Short mmCIF file of C-alpha atoms and ligand atoms in Angstrom, two decimals:
data_model
loop_
_atom_site.label_atom_id
_atom_site.label_comp_id
_atom_site.label_asym_id
_atom_site.label_seq_id
_atom_site.Cartn_x
_atom_site.Cartn_y
_atom_site.Cartn_z
CA MET A 19 -13.07 -15.34 -29.15
CA THR A 20 -16.55 -15.27 -27.63
CA ARG A 21 -18.09 -11.86 -27.10
CA THR A 22 -20.47 -11.04 -24.25
CA LYS A 23 -23.88 -9.72 -25.19
CA LEU A 24 -24.09 -5.99 -24.51
CA SER A 25 -27.18 -4.05 -23.60
CA ARG A 26 -27.79 -0.78 -25.50
CA ARG A 27 -26.96 1.20 -22.35
CA THR A 28 -23.71 -0.71 -21.76
CA PHE A 29 -22.71 -0.27 -25.38
CA THR A 30 -23.38 3.47 -25.32
CA GLY A 31 -21.37 3.85 -22.11
CA ALA A 32 -18.49 1.91 -23.62
CA LEU A 33 -18.60 3.99 -26.77
CA LEU A 34 -18.53 7.23 -24.78
CA ALA A 35 -15.53 6.01 -22.86
CA THR A 36 -13.81 4.93 -26.05
CA SER A 37 -14.29 8.28 -27.72
CA ALA A 38 -12.43 9.87 -24.80
CA LEU A 39 -9.35 7.67 -25.19
CA SER A 40 -6.16 9.52 -26.01
CA ALA A 41 -5.11 10.02 -29.61
CA CYS A 42 -2.26 7.54 -29.13
CA ALA A 43 -4.60 4.77 -28.02
CA VAL A 44 -4.07 1.49 -29.79
CA GLN A 45 -7.80 0.87 -29.90
CA THR A 46 -9.68 1.44 -33.16
CA ALA A 47 -12.86 -0.66 -32.98
CA PRO A 48 -15.74 0.20 -30.61
CA ALA A 49 -15.09 -1.12 -27.11
CA LYS A 50 -16.75 -4.40 -26.24
CA ALA A 51 -17.10 -3.35 -22.62
CA HIS A 52 -16.09 -0.64 -20.18
CA VAL A 53 -14.08 -1.23 -17.01
CA VAL A 54 -13.73 1.56 -14.48
CA VAL A 55 -10.86 1.49 -11.99
CA ILE A 56 -10.94 3.59 -8.81
CA GLY A 57 -7.44 4.44 -7.54
CA GLY A 58 -4.19 4.71 -9.54
CA GLY A 59 -1.83 3.22 -6.93
CA PHE A 60 -0.14 -0.16 -6.90
CA GLY A 61 -3.31 -2.21 -7.36
CA GLY A 62 -5.43 0.08 -9.54
CA ALA A 63 -2.75 1.27 -11.98
CA THR A 64 -1.63 -2.36 -12.48
CA ALA A 65 -5.18 -3.53 -13.14
CA ALA A 66 -5.88 -0.65 -15.57
CA LYS A 67 -2.75 -1.38 -17.62
CA PHE A 68 -3.08 -5.16 -17.61
CA ILE A 69 -6.75 -5.17 -18.62
CA ARG A 70 -5.69 -3.23 -21.72
CA LEU A 71 -2.83 -5.67 -22.31
CA GLU A 72 -5.14 -8.66 -21.84
CA ASP A 73 -7.72 -7.29 -24.27
CA PRO A 74 -7.29 -3.92 -26.05
CA GLY A 75 -10.96 -4.19 -27.02
CA ILE A 76 -11.98 -3.33 -23.45
CA ALA A 77 -12.17 0.40 -22.67
CA VAL A 78 -10.64 1.34 -19.31
CA THR A 79 -11.25 4.50 -17.31
CA LEU A 80 -9.09 5.25 -14.28
CA ILE A 81 -10.57 7.58 -11.67
CA GLU A 82 -7.71 9.06 -9.64
CA PRO A 83 -7.54 12.66 -8.41
CA LYS A 84 -3.76 12.96 -8.53
CA SER A 85 -1.66 13.61 -11.63
CA GLU A 86 1.35 12.02 -9.95
CA PHE A 87 1.60 9.15 -7.48
CA VAL A 88 4.16 9.18 -4.65
CA THR A 89 4.85 5.62 -3.53
CA CYS A 90 4.97 4.51 0.10
CA PRO A 91 7.59 1.90 -0.84
CA PHE A 92 10.95 3.69 -0.51
CA SER A 93 9.32 6.62 1.34
CA ASN A 94 11.17 5.49 4.47
CA TYR A 95 14.41 6.21 2.59
CA VAL A 96 13.22 9.73 1.80
CA ILE A 97 12.44 10.16 5.51
CA ALA A 98 15.96 8.90 6.32
CA GLY A 99 17.51 11.20 3.71
CA PHE A 100 19.06 8.77 1.22
CA LYS A 101 16.35 9.11 -1.47
CA GLN A 102 14.63 12.18 -2.85
CA ILE A 103 10.84 12.46 -3.22
CA GLY A 104 11.25 12.88 -7.00
CA GLU A 105 12.74 9.39 -7.18
CA ILE A 106 9.52 7.85 -5.81
CA THR A 107 7.06 9.95 -7.84
CA HIS A 108 5.40 8.50 -10.97
CA ASN A 109 2.97 9.91 -13.52
CA TYR A 110 0.22 8.39 -15.67
CA ASN A 111 1.61 9.38 -19.09
CA ALA A 112 2.43 5.83 -20.18
CA LEU A 113 -0.90 4.51 -18.93
CA THR A 114 -2.87 7.08 -20.92
CA GLY A 115 -0.51 7.53 -23.89
CA THR A 116 0.80 4.04 -24.59
CA HIS A 117 -1.95 1.95 -23.10
CA GLY A 118 -5.02 4.01 -23.96
CA VAL A 119 -6.40 4.25 -20.43
CA ARG A 120 -8.65 7.25 -19.95
CA HIS A 121 -7.64 9.14 -16.78
CA VAL A 122 -10.42 11.05 -15.05
CA ARG A 123 -8.67 13.36 -12.57
CA ASP A 124 -11.38 13.34 -9.96
CA ILE A 125 -12.38 11.56 -6.79
CA ALA A 126 -15.02 8.82 -6.79
CA VAL A 127 -17.63 9.76 -4.20
CA ALA A 128 -20.36 7.15 -4.71
CA ILE A 129 -20.97 3.80 -6.39
CA ASP A 130 -24.45 2.75 -7.43
CA PRO A 131 -24.45 -1.01 -8.12
CA ALA A 132 -28.07 -0.90 -9.35
CA THR A 133 -27.28 1.40 -12.29
CA LYS A 134 -23.58 0.35 -12.38
CA THR A 135 -22.37 3.91 -12.17
CA VAL A 136 -19.66 5.76 -10.27
CA ARG A 137 -20.30 9.36 -9.33
CA THR A 138 -17.32 11.69 -9.01
CA GLY A 139 -16.79 14.75 -6.82
CA GLY A 140 -16.80 16.87 -9.99
CA GLY A 141 -20.31 15.66 -10.84
CA GLN A 142 -19.56 13.08 -13.54
CA SER A 143 -21.54 9.87 -13.67
CA ILE A 144 -19.50 7.07 -15.22
CA ARG A 145 -21.06 3.73 -16.18
CA TYR A 146 -19.19 0.47 -15.88
CA ASP A 147 -19.59 -3.15 -16.87
CA LYS A 148 -16.97 -4.15 -14.30
CA LEU A 149 -15.53 -1.99 -11.55
CA VAL A 150 -12.13 -2.37 -9.85
CA VAL A 151 -11.79 -0.62 -6.48
CA SER A 152 -8.25 -0.12 -5.17
CA PRO A 153 -8.36 2.96 -2.90
CA GLY A 154 -5.75 1.78 -0.40
CA ILE A 155 -6.19 2.64 3.27
CA ASP A 156 -7.64 5.43 5.32
CA ILE A 157 -6.51 6.38 8.80
CA ARG A 158 -8.98 5.52 11.58
CA TRP A 159 -9.02 9.05 13.00
CA GLY A 160 -9.91 9.04 16.66
CA ALA A 161 -9.02 5.35 17.23
CA ILE A 162 -6.20 6.82 19.29
CA GLU A 163 -7.72 9.58 21.44
CA GLY A 164 -6.63 12.99 20.18
CA TYR A 165 -5.19 11.69 16.90
CA THR A 166 -7.05 13.86 14.38
CA GLU A 167 -6.12 15.24 10.96
CA ALA A 168 -4.95 18.42 12.72
CA ALA A 169 -2.82 16.38 15.16
CA ALA A 170 -1.18 14.59 12.21
CA GLU A 171 0.24 17.94 11.10
CA ILE A 172 2.24 17.95 14.36
CA LEU A 173 2.68 14.20 14.86
CA PRO A 174 2.87 12.89 11.27
CA HIS A 175 1.84 9.36 10.33
CA ALA A 176 3.64 9.36 6.96
CA TRP A 177 1.66 6.22 6.11
CA GLN A 178 0.33 7.71 2.87
CA GLY A 179 3.01 9.01 0.53
CA GLY A 180 3.64 12.68 -0.25
CA ALA A 181 3.25 15.67 2.09
CA GLN A 182 3.33 13.54 5.26
CA THR A 183 6.59 11.88 4.14
CA LEU A 184 8.23 15.28 3.73
CA LEU A 185 6.83 16.59 7.02
CA LEU A 186 8.43 13.75 8.99
CA ARG A 187 11.69 14.27 7.10
CA ARG A 188 11.74 17.99 7.97
CA GLN A 189 11.04 17.25 11.64
CA LEU A 190 13.97 14.81 11.82
CA GLU A 191 16.26 17.37 10.19
CA ALA A 192 15.15 20.04 12.66
CA MET A 193 15.47 17.97 15.87
CA PRO A 194 18.52 18.49 18.08
CA ASP A 195 21.24 15.91 18.56
CA GLY A 196 20.37 14.06 21.77
CA GLY A 197 16.61 14.16 21.15
CA VAL A 198 14.24 11.19 21.23
CA VAL A 199 12.21 10.00 18.23
CA ALA A 200 9.11 8.17 19.47
CA LEU A 201 6.97 5.93 17.27
CA ALA A 202 3.50 4.56 18.08
CA LEU A 203 2.92 1.34 16.11
CA PRO A 204 -0.44 -0.24 15.26
CA PRO A 205 -2.11 -3.61 15.88
CA ASN A 206 -2.65 -5.97 12.92
CA PRO A 207 -3.88 -5.74 10.22
CA TYR A 208 -2.33 -2.67 8.64
CA ARG A 209 -0.55 -1.54 5.45
CA CYS A 210 2.96 -3.02 5.07
CA PRO A 211 3.66 -5.29 8.08
CA PRO A 212 7.48 -4.73 8.10
CA GLY A 213 7.18 -1.01 7.19
CA PRO A 214 7.34 0.40 10.76
CA TYR A 215 10.45 -1.65 11.58
CA GLU A 216 12.16 -0.64 8.36
CA ARG A 217 11.34 2.97 9.32
CA ILE A 218 12.87 2.51 12.80
CA SER A 219 16.01 1.05 11.16
CA VAL A 220 16.61 3.77 8.60
CA ILE A 221 15.80 6.58 11.04
CA ALA A 222 18.42 4.94 13.30
CA HIS A 223 20.83 5.10 10.36
CA TYR A 224 20.13 8.82 9.95
CA LEU A 225 20.57 9.50 13.68
CA LYS A 226 23.74 7.42 13.96
CA THR A 227 25.34 9.28 11.05
CA THR A 228 24.16 12.83 11.86
CA LYS A 229 22.84 13.04 15.46
CA PRO A 230 24.62 10.20 17.29
CA ARG A 231 23.46 11.14 20.82
CA SER A 232 19.79 10.64 19.85
CA LYS A 233 17.56 7.64 20.62
CA ILE A 234 14.50 5.88 19.22
CA LEU A 235 11.60 4.71 21.39
CA ALA A 236 9.18 2.41 19.52
CA LEU A 237 5.90 1.74 21.36
CA ASP A 238 4.06 -1.19 19.85
CA ALA A 239 0.47 -2.41 20.11
CA LYS A 240 1.77 -5.93 19.26
CA ASP A 241 4.05 -8.48 20.90
CA ALA A 242 5.61 -9.74 17.66
CA PHE A 243 6.24 -8.41 14.16
CA SER A 244 7.29 -9.39 10.65
CA LYS A 245 10.94 -10.51 10.22
CA GLN A 246 11.45 -9.72 13.93
CA PRO A 247 14.64 -11.80 14.54
CA LEU A 248 16.26 -10.33 11.41
CA PHE A 249 15.37 -6.78 12.37
CA GLN A 250 16.53 -7.20 15.95
CA ASP A 251 19.81 -8.86 14.87
CA GLY A 252 20.38 -5.91 12.52
CA TRP A 253 19.57 -3.33 15.21
CA ASN A 254 22.04 -4.97 17.60
CA ALA A 255 24.75 -5.11 14.94
CA LEU A 256 24.25 -1.70 13.33
CA TYR A 257 22.74 0.49 16.05
CA PRO A 258 23.64 -0.93 19.49
CA GLY A 259 21.83 0.91 22.31
CA LEU A 260 20.06 3.31 19.95
CA ILE A 261 16.65 1.60 19.65
CA GLU A 262 14.27 0.64 22.45
CA TRP A 263 11.28 -1.44 21.32
CA VAL A 264 8.43 -1.74 23.84
CA PRO A 265 5.89 -4.50 23.06
CA LEU A 266 2.21 -4.65 24.05
CA ASN A 267 2.95 -6.79 27.10
CA LYS A 268 5.26 -4.05 28.44
CA ASP A 269 2.56 -1.36 28.06
CA GLY A 270 3.55 -0.49 24.48
CA ARG A 271 0.03 0.29 23.23
CA ILE A 272 -0.62 4.01 22.80
CA THR A 273 -4.23 5.01 23.45
CA GLN A 274 -3.94 8.82 23.51
CA VAL A 275 -1.83 11.59 22.02
CA ILE A 276 -1.38 15.15 23.25
CA ALA A 277 -0.28 16.78 20.03
CA GLY A 278 0.62 20.20 21.45
CA GLU A 279 3.01 18.56 23.93
CA LYS A 280 4.37 15.98 21.45
CA THR A 281 3.36 13.34 23.96
CA LEU A 282 2.13 9.76 23.66
CA VAL A 283 0.07 8.22 26.46
CA SER A 284 0.05 4.44 26.93
CA GLU A 285 -2.83 2.18 27.89
CA PHE A 286 -1.70 2.19 31.54
CA GLY A 287 -1.00 5.90 31.66
CA GLN A 288 2.74 6.22 30.95
CA ARG A 289 3.58 9.49 29.19
CA HIS A 290 6.33 9.68 26.58
CA ARG A 291 7.39 13.12 25.38
CA ALA A 292 9.74 13.28 22.38
CA ALA A 293 11.41 15.67 19.97
CA VAL A 294 9.77 13.93 17.01
CA VAL A 295 6.67 11.74 17.26
CA ASN A 296 5.57 9.44 14.43
CA VAL A 297 2.17 7.84 14.91
CA VAL A 298 1.34 4.89 12.65
CA PRO A 299 -2.34 4.66 13.56
CA PRO A 300 -4.95 1.91 13.09
CA GLN A 301 -6.33 1.83 9.53
CA PHE A 302 -9.20 0.53 7.40
CA ALA A 303 -10.17 0.33 3.72
CA GLY A 304 -10.35 3.62 1.78
CA LYS A 305 -13.59 5.59 2.29
CA ILE A 306 -15.16 4.89 -1.09
CA ALA A 307 -15.01 1.12 -0.42
CA ARG A 308 -16.58 1.52 3.02
CA ASP A 309 -19.23 3.99 1.82
CA ALA A 310 -20.20 1.66 -1.05
CA GLY A 311 -20.89 -1.19 1.37
CA LEU A 312 -17.94 -3.27 0.17
CA ALA A 313 -16.41 -3.56 3.66
CA ASN A 314 -17.49 -5.82 6.50
CA PRO A 315 -19.56 -3.72 8.92
CA ASP A 316 -18.51 -5.61 12.06
CA GLY A 317 -16.49 -8.50 13.45
CA GLY A 318 -12.71 -8.90 13.52
CA SER A 319 -12.34 -7.79 9.89
CA ALA A 320 -14.64 -4.76 10.17
CA GLY A 321 -13.66 -2.02 7.75
CA TRP A 322 -11.95 -4.35 5.24
CA CYS A 323 -13.49 -5.83 2.09
CA PRO A 324 -14.19 -9.57 1.67
CA VAL A 325 -13.48 -10.95 -1.83
CA ASP A 326 -13.58 -14.15 -3.82
CA PRO A 327 -10.05 -15.60 -3.65
CA ILE A 328 -9.91 -16.43 -7.39
CA THR A 329 -11.32 -13.28 -8.97
CA PHE A 330 -11.16 -10.71 -6.15
CA GLU A 331 -14.82 -9.99 -6.93
CA SER A 332 -16.50 -8.57 -3.86
CA THR A 333 -18.54 -11.16 -1.98
CA ARG A 334 -20.88 -8.31 -1.03
CA ILE A 335 -21.57 -6.65 -4.43
CA LYS A 336 -21.48 -8.29 -7.86
CA ASP A 337 -19.29 -7.00 -10.71
CA ILE A 338 -17.08 -5.02 -8.31
CA HIS A 339 -13.55 -6.29 -7.66
CA VAL A 340 -11.65 -4.99 -4.64
CA ILE A 341 -7.85 -5.35 -4.67
CA GLY A 342 -4.84 -4.08 -2.77
CA ASP A 343 -4.80 -3.02 0.87
CA ALA A 344 -8.58 -2.55 1.04
CA SER A 345 -9.26 -6.25 0.40
CA ILE A 346 -9.16 -9.20 2.77
CA ALA A 347 -6.71 -11.39 0.83
CA GLY A 348 -6.22 -14.30 3.24
CA ALA A 349 -2.53 -14.93 3.95
CA MET A 350 -1.34 -12.16 1.61
CA PRO A 351 -0.01 -9.07 3.40
CA LYS A 352 -1.10 -5.55 2.57
CA SER A 353 1.85 -4.68 0.34
CA GLY A 354 2.52 -2.98 -2.98
CA PHE A 355 4.01 -6.23 -4.30
CA ALA A 356 0.80 -8.09 -3.36
CA ALA A 357 -1.44 -5.35 -4.85
CA ASN A 358 0.56 -5.52 -8.09
CA SER A 359 0.19 -9.32 -8.21
CA GLN A 360 -3.55 -9.06 -7.52
CA GLY A 361 -3.93 -6.34 -10.18
CA LYS A 362 -2.51 -8.65 -12.85
CA PHE A 363 -4.76 -11.55 -11.92
CA VAL A 364 -7.87 -9.42 -11.59
CA ALA A 365 -7.14 -8.15 -15.11
CA LYS A 366 -7.11 -11.77 -16.31
CA ALA A 367 -10.31 -12.58 -14.42
CA ILE A 368 -12.15 -9.54 -15.82
CA ALA A 369 -10.94 -10.08 -19.40
CA ALA A 370 -11.99 -13.73 -19.14
CA ALA A 371 -15.45 -12.86 -17.81
CA LEU A 372 -16.02 -10.19 -20.48
CA ASN A 373 -15.00 -12.67 -23.17
CA GLY A 374 -17.09 -15.52 -21.80
CA ARG A 375 -14.09 -17.59 -20.74
CA PRO A 376 -13.72 -19.38 -17.39
CA ALA A 377 -11.65 -17.72 -14.66
CA PHE A 378 -7.94 -18.46 -14.63
CA ALA A 379 -6.50 -20.26 -11.54
CA PRO A 380 -4.28 -17.60 -9.96
CA VAL A 381 -0.90 -18.07 -8.30
CA TYR A 382 -0.16 -14.90 -6.36
CA ALA A 383 3.25 -13.77 -5.17
CA ASN A 384 4.71 -11.41 -2.61
CA THR A 385 8.16 -10.38 -1.43
CA CYS A 386 8.60 -7.78 1.28
CA TYR A 387 12.10 -6.31 1.10
CA SER A 388 13.36 -4.01 3.84
CA LEU A 389 16.54 -1.99 4.14
CA LEU A 390 18.03 -1.58 7.61
CA ALA A 391 20.72 0.69 6.12
CA PRO A 392 21.45 1.68 2.49
CA ASP A 393 23.65 -1.41 2.09
CA TYR A 394 21.82 -3.90 4.37
CA GLY A 395 18.72 -5.69 3.04
CA ILE A 396 16.45 -8.50 4.29
CA SER A 397 13.37 -10.11 2.75
CA VAL A 398 10.49 -12.53 3.14
CA ALA A 399 8.87 -14.14 0.09
CA ASP A 400 5.76 -16.27 -0.43
CA ILE A 401 3.67 -17.82 -3.18
CA TYR A 402 -0.08 -18.15 -2.65
CA ARG A 403 -2.92 -20.21 -4.07
CA ALA A 404 -6.66 -19.70 -3.95
CA THR A 405 -8.34 -22.58 -2.09
CA PRO A 406 -11.87 -23.14 -0.77
CA GLN A 407 -10.44 -21.93 2.59
CA GLY A 408 -9.28 -18.66 1.01
CA ILE A 409 -5.83 -17.53 -0.15
CA VAL A 410 -3.12 -19.62 1.53
CA ALA A 411 0.69 -19.63 1.33
CA VAL A 412 2.13 -22.62 -0.54
CA GLN A 413 4.22 -24.58 1.94
CA GLY A 414 7.92 -24.68 1.03
CA ALA A 415 7.56 -22.18 -1.84
CA GLY A 416 8.67 -19.09 0.06
CA GLY A 417 11.43 -18.18 2.43
CA VAL A 418 12.97 -15.60 4.66
CA SER A 419 16.56 -14.30 4.66
CA PRO A 420 18.88 -16.48 6.79
CA ARG A 421 19.88 -15.05 10.18
CA THR A 422 23.49 -16.19 9.89
CA PRO A 423 24.55 -16.46 6.24
CA ALA A 424 28.14 -17.53 5.53
CA ASP A 425 29.24 -14.11 4.31
CA ALA A 426 26.76 -11.86 6.10
CA ALA A 427 28.02 -8.52 4.75
CA GLN A 428 27.95 -9.74 1.16
CA PHE A 429 24.52 -11.37 1.66
CA ARG A 430 22.90 -8.24 3.13
CA HIS A 431 24.55 -6.14 0.40
CA LEU A 432 23.05 -8.38 -2.29
CA GLU A 433 19.60 -8.19 -0.69
CA ALA A 434 19.89 -4.39 -0.67
CA THR A 435 20.60 -4.59 -4.41
CA TYR A 436 17.54 -6.84 -4.91
CA THR A 437 15.43 -4.35 -2.92
CA ARG A 438 16.35 -1.53 -5.33
CA GLY A 439 15.88 -3.91 -8.28
CA TRP A 440 12.36 -4.81 -7.14
CA TYR A 441 11.34 -1.15 -6.76
CA SER A 442 12.68 -0.19 -10.13
CA SER A 443 11.10 -3.11 -12.02
CA ALA A 444 7.75 -2.92 -10.19
CA THR A 445 7.29 0.81 -10.67
CA ARG A 446 8.37 0.55 -14.32
CA GLU A 447 5.88 -2.28 -14.85
CA ILE A 448 3.05 -0.31 -13.24
CA TRP A 449 3.60 3.31 -14.36
CA GLY A 450 6.14 2.86 -17.13
CA ALA A 451 5.55 2.04 -20.79
C1 LIG B 28 6.27 3.40 4.83
C2 LIG B 28 5.75 2.35 3.90
C3 LIG B 28 6.64 1.55 3.22
C4 LIG B 28 6.17 0.56 2.35
N1 LIG B 28 7.07 -0.21 1.70
C5 LIG B 28 6.64 -1.20 0.90
C6 LIG B 28 7.57 -2.01 0.21
O1 LIG B 28 8.79 -1.84 0.33
N2 LIG B 28 7.09 -3.00 -0.59
C7 LIG B 28 5.76 -3.20 -0.76
O2 LIG B 28 5.39 -4.11 -1.49
N3 LIG B 28 4.83 -2.43 -0.12
C8 LIG B 28 5.24 -1.44 0.69
N4 LIG B 28 4.32 -0.63 1.32
C9 LIG B 28 2.87 -0.91 1.16
C10 LIG B 28 2.26 -0.30 -0.11
O3 LIG B 28 2.43 1.09 -0.11
C11 LIG B 28 0.75 -0.59 -0.18
O4 LIG B 28 0.50 -1.90 0.18
C12 LIG B 28 0.22 -0.34 -1.60
O5 LIG B 28 0.39 1.02 -1.93
C13 LIG B 28 -1.23 -0.76 -1.72
O6 LIG B 28 -1.72 -0.49 -3.01
P1 LIG B 28 -3.25 0.00 -3.19
O7 LIG B 28 -3.50 0.04 -4.64
O8 LIG B 28 -4.13 -0.80 -2.31
O9 LIG B 28 -3.24 1.47 -2.57
P2 LIG B 28 -2.38 2.74 -3.01
O10 LIG B 28 -1.14 2.32 -3.67
O11 LIG B 28 -2.29 3.60 -1.80
O12 LIG B 28 -3.29 3.48 -4.07
C14 LIG B 28 -4.54 4.00 -3.72
C15 LIG B 28 -4.90 5.11 -4.70
O13 LIG B 28 -6.31 5.29 -4.67
C16 LIG B 28 -6.58 6.66 -4.76
N5 LIG B 28 -7.93 6.87 -4.20
C17 LIG B 28 -8.32 6.67 -2.93
N6 LIG B 28 -9.63 6.94 -2.81
C18 LIG B 28 -10.07 7.31 -4.03
C19 LIG B 28 -11.32 7.72 -4.54
N7 LIG B 28 -12.40 7.83 -3.77
N8 LIG B 28 -11.41 8.05 -5.86
C20 LIG B 28 -10.32 7.96 -6.68
N9 LIG B 28 -9.11 7.58 -6.24
C21 LIG B 28 -8.98 7.26 -4.93
C22 LIG B 28 -5.48 7.34 -3.98
O14 LIG B 28 -5.31 8.70 -4.40
C23 LIG B 28 -4.29 6.46 -4.36
O15 LIG B 28 -3.60 6.98 -5.49
C24 LIG B 28 4.77 0.38 2.17
C25 LIG B 28 3.88 1.20 2.86
C26 LIG B 28 4.36 2.17 3.72
C27 LIG B 28 3.38 3.04 4.45
#
């Protein structure tokens, strides 16, 4: 195995990081290099673990303020009442204990590419040889007039897991039978393309089973959405008359909220007042990525981070890899499955670079499963390759659930089982031993 030449400063930084590894760490020799990972979600926690699996000689530090991570995948089922928040909460014990990742419980506030250091809110300065940035998304506050952090306490977005998930759940529980649940849905691109439509479906399930006189009004800033025929078939079959979806061309785009009145205002001035209002607002890459200059400043992809399709190294700053929702990953959607796939390949790319080997040709994967009811699943799957044109889907390698399978009930039941299987295996792979 070829070793990269280390400067004295790099070596000292790596040694410092190594000395802080947990007592259970498998590593015994001095680290050959130090990788810092910002964000312990789907992308970052995967990358941290798989770098250690690729090469235990590389020291890895994860900067993540939380001690436990609440996933967005399956949060819609908590909102709908058929999962508990504890079932979607994961800790970092296996990452630190079994895999020897050092967890710094702090927020990264600045990246200095010149000195290759990350500064944390608590005042630490942490040097890296390679940096992985996977901070997920931030809400574009103010993109919808009146939608501020304070407004989100009344009109939750629930697009980041945890307190917002529970707030929306409590509001649904408290609303009267016969009330309207209104959703404002964003333009592309955003985190989890089918997520809003899964949310509509499972809220409909909750209303049908507990508050059957209630209705859902979904106001969309788009004219089409992921798995649309499958969702709409399911709505007609499971929840006839319960869901009204209003596309962009029917004045579906919400441009203003009046939080105190629980009211959404459309582009052409229609006002929609509801018992519960869920705003899924426009988004962009997490703040640290934007502040560090990793995101495009303007153009159609402003606020998202351009990357090399093979290594996910930023095309704007060397030795920094951006993965997950924050990155511009060509045809790959912003999903936990995709972030997990990217995390594994970025680990390979970084281990290869630090060992003087050429980059590995990646084959990325994604499947977006959605439940329309606890026993009714649908999915879309794709395989992707890195090409000179960027990351593209391999023709004929993916697929979407059939609209009219021979035994529809059995088929949807099986896909619901696969949905739960994916969640359990993915979260075990990322946060488990
Ligand atoms: C309702 C909903 C349902 C979804 N369902 C699915 C699904 O079924 N399947 C699927 O594949 N995907 C699903 N997704 C999408 C999935 O949640 C995201 O695509 C995925 O979490 C992206 O991973 P990430 O690593 O980019 O970000 P995240 O997983 O959000 O992780 C980001 C982490 O970075 C940390 N962080 C941020 N800034 C800093 C900083 N400055 N310093 C240190 N740490 C920082 C945060 O605390 C967080 O822990 C869903 C999303 C939603 C909203």
